[in-house]
Amino acid sequence: MSVLMVSGTGTEIGKTVVTSAIAAAAVAAGRSVAVLKPAQTGVGPQEPGDAAEAVRLAGPSVTAVELARYPEPLAPDTAARRSGLPTLAPAQIAEAAERLSLDHDLVLVEGAGGLLVHFDESGNTLADAARLLGAPTLIVAPAGLGTLNSTTLTAEALRARDLTPLGVVVGSWPQSPDLAARCNLADLTRSSGLPLLGAVPEGSGTLAPELFRASAPSWLAPSLSGTWSARSFLSTWSPPTFVPTGAPSSPAGV
Ligand SMILES: Nc1ncnc2c1ncn2[C@@H]1O[C@H](COP(=O)(O)OP(=O)(O)O)[C@@H](O)[C@H]1O
Ligand SMILES: [Mg+2]
């Protein structure tokens, strides 16, 4: 796996923090990493974008590339139209990722918002770039109520396009997870049919970069260069299964 698309169920759900963690874990494992943010919206010309944030957190060895920047915090196609700037075609995204993969072991491509946000006037999305690249897509998902539907919809949208959903990473695992978040750990896998590949603790994005880098492998599964175990995470957090008192042990007669 040399190119990985990092998408998610929406905006502000932790794609950049998860991308940074994957980059940090890969660097710690001795791999060279590039982060490609094809379309950066909602930041001014001098402000750091998501790719720069990944370098800040994961370290200066990471290459950051941005292809287009639009000032308004909108879908790339809308932001481009409103600012009179050119849109990005999926081929441009794929070419940039392929070029980076020539001299990096891992290229992380962070989408804008959720999977089906339009990048151009033809309605092309990150999924179209993933198809050109033949790259798997990671789904970053929120922990709490509502995530089962949006994560499963994203997984289905990928499968409907003959793309490969790699798995799910929880973008921000609360310090005090509520019942929904705890139940979702098992239900996310059941509902989406995808493995859980990590959970980045809430607040991680505000850690000192050195601590972020040292901790990142413990948030991610071995397939993402980490040491995190879904099994032990679930055994820590999943609520006990309800066994009704006095109920028959098998559902005979049902
Ligand atoms: N695990 C986390 N630790 C700290 N802050 C987080 C975490 N996940 C998300 N955030 C914060 O929430 C906001 C959105 O996260 P971000 O990774 O930028 O989401 P996205 O890239 O999906 O829009 C940011 O301000 C970020 O710092
Ligand atoms: Mg982001």
Coordinates of C-alpha atoms and ligand atoms in Angstrom, one line a residue:
M1 CA 0.0 0.0 0.0
S2 CA 1.8 3.1 -1.1
V3 CA -1.1 5.5 -1.6
L4 CA -3.9 5.7 1.0
M5 CA -6.9 7.9 0.6
V6 CA -8.1 9.4 4.0
S7 CA -11.7 10.2 3.8
G8 CA -14.4 10.2 6.4
T9 CA -18.0 10.7 7.2
G10 CA -17.8 14.5 7.1
T11 CA -15.9 17.6 8.0
E12 CA -14.3 18.3 11.4
I13 CA -14.3 14.6 12.4
G14 CA -10.5 14.2 12.7
K15 CA -9.2 13.4 9.2
T16 CA -6.2 15.7 9.6
V17 CA -5.4 14.4 13.1
V18 CA -5.7 10.8 11.9
T19 CA -3.6 11.5 8.8
S20 CA -1.0 13.1 11.0
A21 CA -1.0 10.1 13.4
I22 CA -0.6 7.6 10.4
A23 CA 2.2 9.7 9.1
A24 CA 3.9 9.8 12.5
A25 CA 3.6 6.0 13.0
A26 CA 4.9 5.3 9.5
V27 CA 7.9 7.7 10.1
A28 CA 8.6 5.9 13.4
A29 CA 8.6 2.6 11.4
G30 CA 11.3 4.0 9.2
R31 CA 9.1 4.9 6.2
S32 CA 9.2 8.1 4.1
V33 CA 5.8 9.8 4.0
A34 CA 4.1 12.5 1.9
V35 CA 0.8 14.1 2.8
L36 CA -1.2 15.4 -0.2
K37 CA -4.1 17.7 0.5
P38 CA -5.5 18.2 -3.0
A39 CA -8.0 21.0 -2.2
Q40 CA -7.6 23.1 0.9
T41 CA -10.6 25.3 1.7
G42 CA -11.3 27.9 4.3
V43 CA -7.7 29.2 4.9
G44 CA -6.0 32.3 3.8
P45 CA -2.9 32.5 1.7
Q46 CA -0.5 32.7 4.6
E47 CA -2.2 30.3 7.0
P48 CA -1.1 26.7 7.5
G49 CA -3.4 24.1 5.9
D50 CA -4.1 20.5 6.8
A51 CA -0.9 19.2 5.1
A52 CA 1.2 21.7 7.1
E53 CA -0.6 20.6 10.3
A54 CA 0.4 17.0 9.5
V55 CA 4.1 18.1 9.2
R56 CA 3.8 20.1 12.5
L57 CA 2.5 17.0 14.3
A58 CA 4.3 14.2 12.5
G59 CA 7.6 15.9 11.9
P60 CA 9.7 17.8 9.4
S61 CA 10.6 14.6 7.4
V62 CA 7.1 14.5 6.1
T63 CA 6.5 16.1 2.6
A64 CA 3.4 18.3 2.4
V65 CA 1.8 19.1 -0.9
E66 CA -1.3 21.2 -1.6
L67 CA -2.7 21.5 -5.1
A68 CA -5.3 24.2 -4.7
R69 CA -6.4 26.6 -2.1
Y70 CA -9.7 28.3 -1.8
P71 CA -10.4 31.0 0.8
E72 CA -14.0 30.1 1.8
P73 CA -14.8 27.1 4.0
L74 CA -17.0 25.3 1.4
A75 CA -16.9 22.2 -0.8
P76 CA -14.0 22.6 -3.3
D77 CA -16.2 22.9 -6.3
T78 CA -18.4 25.6 -4.7
A79 CA -15.4 27.4 -3.2
A80 CA -13.7 27.4 -6.6
R81 CA -16.7 28.8 -8.5
R82 CA -17.2 31.5 -5.9
S83 CA -13.6 32.6 -6.0
G84 CA -13.1 32.3 -9.8
L85 CA -10.3 29.9 -9.3
P86 CA -9.8 26.7 -11.3
T87 CA -11.2 23.4 -10.0
L88 CA -9.1 20.2 -9.7
A89 CA -9.8 17.2 -11.9
P90 CA -9.3 13.7 -10.4
A91 CA -6.5 13.1 -12.9
Q92 CA -4.6 16.0 -11.4
I93 CA -5.0 14.5 -7.9
A94 CA -4.0 11.0 -9.1
E95 CA -0.9 12.4 -11.0
A96 CA 0.3 14.3 -8.0
A97 CA -0.1 11.2 -5.7
E98 CA 1.6 9.0 -8.2
R99 CA 4.5 11.4 -8.5
L100 CA 4.9 11.5 -4.7
S101 CA 4.8 7.7 -4.5
L102 CA 7.9 7.6 -6.7
D103 CA 10.1 8.8 -3.9
H104 CA 8.0 8.2 -0.8
D105 CA 7.0 4.9 0.8
L106 CA 3.6 6.1 1.8
V107 CA 1.4 8.9 0.3
L108 CA -1.6 9.9 2.4
V109 CA -4.3 11.8 0.4
E110 CA -6.7 13.8 2.7
G111 CA -10.1 14.5 1.2
A112 CA -12.2 17.6 1.8
G113 CA -15.2 16.9 4.0
G114 CA -16.9 13.5 3.3
L115 CA -16.3 11.1 0.4
L116 CA -18.8 12.5 -2.1
V117 CA -18.0 16.2 -1.8
H118 CA -17.6 17.6 -5.3
F119 CA -14.1 18.7 -6.4
D120 CA -15.2 20.0 -9.8
E121 CA -18.1 21.1 -12.0
S122 CA -18.6 17.6 -13.3
G123 CA -19.3 16.3 -9.9
N124 CA -16.0 14.3 -9.5
T125 CA -15.1 13.4 -6.0
L126 CA -12.2 11.9 -4.0
A127 CA -13.7 8.5 -5.0
D128 CA -12.9 9.2 -8.7
A129 CA -9.2 10.0 -7.8
A130 CA -9.1 6.8 -5.7
R131 CA -10.3 4.8 -8.7
L132 CA -7.6 6.3 -11.0
L133 CA -5.0 5.4 -8.4
G134 CA -6.4 2.0 -7.4
A135 CA -5.9 3.2 -3.9
P136 CA -7.8 1.9 -0.8
T137 CA -9.8 4.4 1.3
L138 CA -9.7 4.8 5.1
I139 CA -12.9 6.1 6.7
V140 CA -12.4 8.4 9.7
A141 CA -15.5 8.4 11.8
P142 CA -16.9 10.2 14.9
A143 CA -17.3 8.1 18.0
G144 CA -20.8 9.0 19.1
L145 CA -24.4 8.7 18.2
G146 CA -25.0 8.9 14.4
T147 CA -21.8 7.4 13.3
L148 CA -23.2 4.0 12.5
N149 CA -25.3 5.3 9.7
S150 CA -22.8 7.8 8.2
T151 CA -19.9 5.3 8.4
T152 CA -22.0 2.5 6.8
L153 CA -23.2 4.9 4.1
T154 CA -19.6 5.8 3.3
A155 CA -18.5 2.1 3.2
E156 CA -21.4 1.3 0.9
A157 CA -20.7 4.3 -1.4
L158 CA -17.1 3.0 -1.8
R159 CA -18.2 -0.6 -2.5
A160 CA -20.8 0.7 -5.0
R161 CA -18.0 2.2 -6.9
D162 CA -15.9 -0.9 -6.8
L163 CA -13.4 0.8 -4.5
T164 CA -11.7 -0.7 -1.4
P165 CA -12.7 0.6 2.0
L166 CA -9.7 -0.3 4.2
G167 CA -11.3 0.2 7.6
V168 CA -12.5 2.7 10.1
V169 CA -10.5 4.9 12.5
V170 CA -12.3 6.8 15.2
G171 CA -11.1 10.4 14.8
S172 CA -11.6 11.5 18.4
W173 CA -12.2 9.0 21.1
P174 CA -13.6 10.8 24.2
Q175 CA -11.9 10.8 27.5
S176 CA -15.2 9.9 29.0
P177 CA -17.1 8.0 26.3
D178 CA -20.8 7.8 26.7
L179 CA -22.9 4.6 26.2
A180 CA -23.4 5.3 22.5
A181 CA -19.7 5.7 21.8
R182 CA -18.9 2.5 23.8
C183 CA -21.5 0.4 22.0
N184 CA -20.5 1.8 18.6
L185 CA -17.0 0.2 18.9
A186 CA -18.5 -3.2 18.2
D187 CA -21.4 -1.9 16.1
L188 CA -19.2 0.0 13.7
T189 CA -17.7 -3.2 12.5
R190 CA -21.0 -5.1 12.4
S191 CA -22.7 -2.3 10.5
S192 CA -20.1 -1.3 8.0
G193 CA -18.5 -4.7 7.6
L194 CA -15.1 -3.1 8.1
P195 CA -12.4 -3.6 10.7
L196 CA -11.7 -1.0 13.3
L197 CA -8.1 0.2 12.7
G198 CA -7.6 2.6 15.5
A199 CA -9.0 5.3 17.8
V200 CA -7.2 8.6 18.3
P201 CA -7.8 10.0 21.8
E202 CA -9.6 13.3 22.1
G203 CA -7.1 16.1 22.6
S204 CA -4.3 14.4 20.8
G205 CA -4.1 17.2 18.2
T206 CA -3.1 19.6 21.0
L207 CA -0.3 17.4 22.4
A208 CA 3.3 18.6 22.0
P209 CA 4.4 17.3 18.6
E210 CA 7.1 15.1 20.2
L211 CA 4.5 13.4 22.5
F212 CA 2.1 13.1 19.5
R213 CA 4.8 11.3 17.5
A214 CA 5.7 9.0 20.4
S215 CA 2.1 8.1 21.1
A216 CA 0.7 7.8 17.6
P217 CA 1.6 4.1 17.1
S218 CA -0.4 3.2 20.2
W219 CA -3.6 4.6 18.5
L220 CA -3.3 2.7 15.2
A221 CA -3.6 -1.0 14.2
P222 CA -0.5 -2.8 12.8
S223 CA -1.7 -2.4 9.2
L224 CA -1.3 1.4 9.8
S225 CA 2.2 0.9 11.4
G226 CA 0.9 0.9 14.9
T227 CA 0.5 -1.4 17.9
W228 CA -3.2 -0.7 18.7
S229 CA -5.4 -3.8 19.2
A230 CA -9.1 -3.6 18.5
R231 CA -9.7 -6.6 20.7
S232 CA -8.1 -5.1 23.8
F233 CA -9.7 -1.7 23.1
L234 CA -13.1 -3.3 22.9
S235 CA -12.5 -5.3 26.1
T236 CA -11.6 -2.1 27.9
W237 CA -14.5 0.0 26.6
S238 CA -17.4 -2.1 25.3
P239 CA -20.3 -2.3 27.8
P240 CA -21.1 -5.8 29.1
T241 CA -23.7 -7.7 27.1
F242 CA -27.1 -7.6 28.8
V243 CA -28.3 -10.9 30.1
P244 CA -31.9 -10.7 31.3
T245 CA -32.3 -12.4 34.7
G246 CA -34.6 -15.4 34.6
A247 CA -34.6 -15.4 30.8
P248 CA -34.1 -18.8 29.1
S249 CA -30.5 -19.3 28.0
S250 CA -31.5 -20.2 24.4
P251 CA -34.2 -18.5 22.4
A252 CA -36.3 -21.7 22.2
G253 CA -39.8 -21.1 20.8
V254 CA -39.0 -17.8 19.2
Ligands
LIG1 N1 -8.1 13.4 18.4 C1 -8.2 14.7 18.4 N2 -7.4 15.4 19.2 C2 -7.5 16.8 19.3 N3 -8.2 17.5 18.5 C3 -8.9 16.9 17.6 C4 -8.9 15.4 17.5 N4 -9.8 15.1 16.4 C5 -10.2 16.3 16.0 N5 -9.7 17.3 16.7 C6 -9.9 18.8 16.5 O1 -11.2 18.9 15.8 C7 -11.1 19.7 14.7 C8 -11.3 18.9 13.5 O2 -10.3 17.9 13.3 P1 -9.6 17.7 11.9 O3 -8.7 16.6 12.1 O4 -9.1 19.0 11.4 O5 -10.9 17.2 11.1 P2 -11.1 17.1 9.6 O6 -9.8 17.1 9.0 O7 -11.9 15.9 9.4 O8 -11.9 18.4 9.2 C9 -9.7 20.4 14.8 O9 -9.7 21.6 15.4 C10 -8.9 19.4 15.5 O10 -7.8 19.9 16.2
MG2 MG -8.8 18.2 7.6

